[in-house]
Amino acid sequence: MRTLALDTSTHALVIALIENDRVLAKATLEIPKRQSELTLPEVDRLMKQIGWTPTDLTAIVVTDGPGSYTGLRIAMTIAKVLAVIQPLELYTIGTLQLWAGRLSRVRVVLDARAQRVFTGVYEYGVAVEADHAIAIETLRPQLNVDDVIAGHAQLVERTAVSVDLAENFAALKPLWNRVDNLHALVPRYLKDPEHSV
């Protein structure tokens, strides 16, 4: 199984080329508002690096949110187009879930703008507190001193644990959600689009 993994839901562009359970090539680039122009050239560069062509792909996995209104649509549009052309097996994984990876217990905090964050708590990649959007000032006093935080921890005056999002795609493969109806695939925003990035 040769899989293209894409996350364009935040300021970072995350790409991984995965064969079975192993990441063969990856890139994580901080490129705010430039994912739409750089995603496909970067995918092409990584494929050439390992000698793949688009026709070698058998699957694609993308994050389905929460995240940037525009950003989520970039990866989803690419996924839908490729899934129709090939065709490919199509999978999704939650944005916060990707940041959590397989850590034993972690709270993910991602910037939702307007003094709000997306947050959720995960254990070994499984949600134990549902993803939701919350005001930073409301979340901050709810945190415990020993909470492990992934993501934009500086927003809650903490230090984030280091994560490798490309490797997390592969590590979470057993938890990918198969999409059988391409037209039913829509982003999870958790807030009004007009208040999104």
Short mmCIF file of C-alpha atoms in Angstrom, two decimals, residues 68-188:
data_model
loop_
_atom_site.label_atom_id
_atom_site.label_comp_id
_atom_site.label_asym_id
_atom_site.label_seq_id
_atom_site.Cartn_x
_atom_site.Cartn_y
_atom_site.Cartn_z
CA SER A 68 -8.41 26.64 8.81
CA TYR A 69 -11.50 26.94 6.59
CA THR A 70 -9.41 27.37 3.44
CA GLY A 71 -6.60 25.07 4.53
CA LEU A 72 -8.84 22.07 5.14
CA ARG A 73 -10.30 22.41 1.67
CA ILE A 74 -6.89 22.35 -0.04
CA ALA A 75 -5.96 18.81 1.05
CA MET A 76 -9.53 17.57 0.65
CA THR A 77 -9.81 18.88 -2.90
CA ILE A 78 -6.51 17.27 -3.87
CA ALA A 79 -7.62 14.01 -2.24
CA LYS A 80 -10.98 13.98 -4.00
CA VAL A 81 -9.46 14.70 -7.41
CA LEU A 82 -6.79 12.02 -7.04
CA ALA A 83 -9.29 9.50 -5.67
CA VAL A 84 -11.46 9.98 -8.77
CA ILE A 85 -8.62 9.95 -11.31
CA GLN A 86 -6.77 6.86 -10.04
CA PRO A 87 -8.99 5.64 -8.28
CA LEU A 88 -7.47 5.53 -4.80
CA GLU A 89 -8.64 4.39 -1.39
CA LEU A 90 -9.43 7.53 0.61
CA TYR A 91 -8.99 7.95 4.37
CA THR A 92 -9.26 10.74 6.93
CA ILE A 93 -7.87 11.42 10.36
CA GLY A 94 -8.64 14.28 12.75
CA THR A 95 -6.25 17.22 12.87
CA LEU A 96 -5.94 17.11 16.66
CA GLN A 97 -5.60 13.34 16.51
CA LEU A 98 -2.65 13.73 14.14
CA TRP A 99 -0.94 16.12 16.57
CA ALA A 100 -1.59 13.72 19.45
CA GLY A 101 -0.05 10.76 17.66
CA ARG A 102 0.47 7.75 19.91
CA LEU A 103 1.40 9.66 23.06
CA SER A 104 0.05 8.03 26.22
CA ARG A 105 -1.98 11.10 27.22
CA VAL A 106 -1.81 14.52 25.64
CA ARG A 107 -3.91 17.65 25.29
CA VAL A 108 -3.70 19.18 21.83
CA VAL A 109 -4.08 22.94 21.52
CA LEU A 110 -4.24 24.57 18.08
CA ASP A 111 -4.84 28.22 17.24
CA ALA A 112 -8.43 28.89 16.16
CA ARG A 113 -7.89 32.67 15.96
CA ALA A 114 -9.96 35.34 17.74
CA GLN A 115 -8.45 34.34 21.13
CA ARG A 116 -9.83 30.82 20.77
CA VAL A 117 -8.22 27.41 20.36
CA PHE A 118 -9.23 23.98 19.13
CA THR A 119 -8.50 21.44 21.84
CA GLY A 120 -9.03 17.81 22.75
CA VAL A 121 -7.41 15.15 24.91
CA TYR A 122 -6.07 11.90 23.45
CA GLU A 123 -4.65 8.66 24.79
CA TYR A 124 -2.65 6.59 22.29
CA GLY A 125 -4.44 8.33 19.41
CA VAL A 126 -7.97 7.87 20.76
CA ALA A 127 -10.02 10.85 21.95
CA VAL A 128 -10.92 10.86 25.64
CA GLU A 129 -12.20 14.45 25.48
CA ALA A 130 -13.97 15.44 22.27
CA ASP A 131 -12.47 18.08 20.00
CA HIS A 132 -13.99 21.50 20.64
CA ALA A 133 -13.31 25.21 20.24
CA ILE A 134 -12.88 27.24 23.41
CA ALA A 135 -11.70 30.69 24.50
CA ILE A 136 -8.06 30.66 25.60
CA GLU A 137 -8.94 32.41 28.85
CA THR A 138 -11.52 29.71 29.59
CA LEU A 139 -9.15 26.84 28.87
CA ARG A 140 -6.08 28.15 30.68
CA PRO A 141 -7.39 27.67 34.27
CA GLN A 142 -8.65 24.18 33.38
CA LEU A 143 -5.12 22.92 32.69
CA ASN A 144 -3.18 20.92 35.23
CA VAL A 145 0.50 21.60 35.91
CA ASP A 146 1.53 18.16 34.65
CA ASP A 147 -0.59 18.17 31.47
CA VAL A 148 1.40 17.26 28.35
CA ILE A 149 0.53 19.78 25.63
CA ALA A 150 1.02 19.32 21.88
CA GLY A 151 0.53 22.02 19.28
CA HIS A 152 0.43 25.75 19.95
CA ALA A 153 1.14 25.46 23.68
CA GLN A 154 2.48 29.02 23.87
CA LEU A 155 -1.12 30.24 23.58
CA VAL A 156 -1.79 28.78 27.03
CA GLU A 157 1.64 29.75 28.37
CA ARG A 158 3.06 26.24 28.21
CA THR A 159 5.84 24.45 26.33
CA ALA A 160 4.78 21.98 23.67
CA VAL A 161 6.00 18.42 23.46
CA SER A 162 7.85 17.75 20.20
CA VAL A 163 5.87 15.83 17.57
CA ASP A 164 6.63 14.56 14.07
CA LEU A 165 3.36 14.95 12.18
CA ALA A 166 4.53 13.02 9.11
CA GLU A 167 5.54 10.03 11.25
CA ASN A 168 2.28 10.34 13.19
CA PHE A 169 0.32 9.71 9.99
CA ALA A 170 1.98 6.28 9.71
CA ALA A 171 1.77 5.53 13.44
CA LEU A 172 -1.99 6.19 13.43
CA LYS A 173 -2.73 4.08 10.35
CA PRO A 174 -4.95 1.61 12.28
CA LEU A 175 -7.15 4.58 13.22
CA TRP A 176 -7.59 6.03 9.72
CA ASN A 177 -11.26 6.37 8.73
CA ARG A 178 -12.13 4.87 5.35
CA VAL A 179 -14.25 7.17 3.15
CA ASP A 180 -16.55 5.10 0.97
CA ASN A 181 -18.67 7.98 -0.32
CA LEU A 182 -16.43 10.64 -1.83
CA HIS A 183 -19.24 13.20 -1.95
CA ALA A 184 -19.92 12.84 1.77
CA LEU A 185 -16.39 13.93 2.67
CA VAL A 186 -16.59 17.38 4.25
CA PRO A 187 -14.35 19.22 6.73
CA ARG A 188 -15.11 19.43 10.45
#
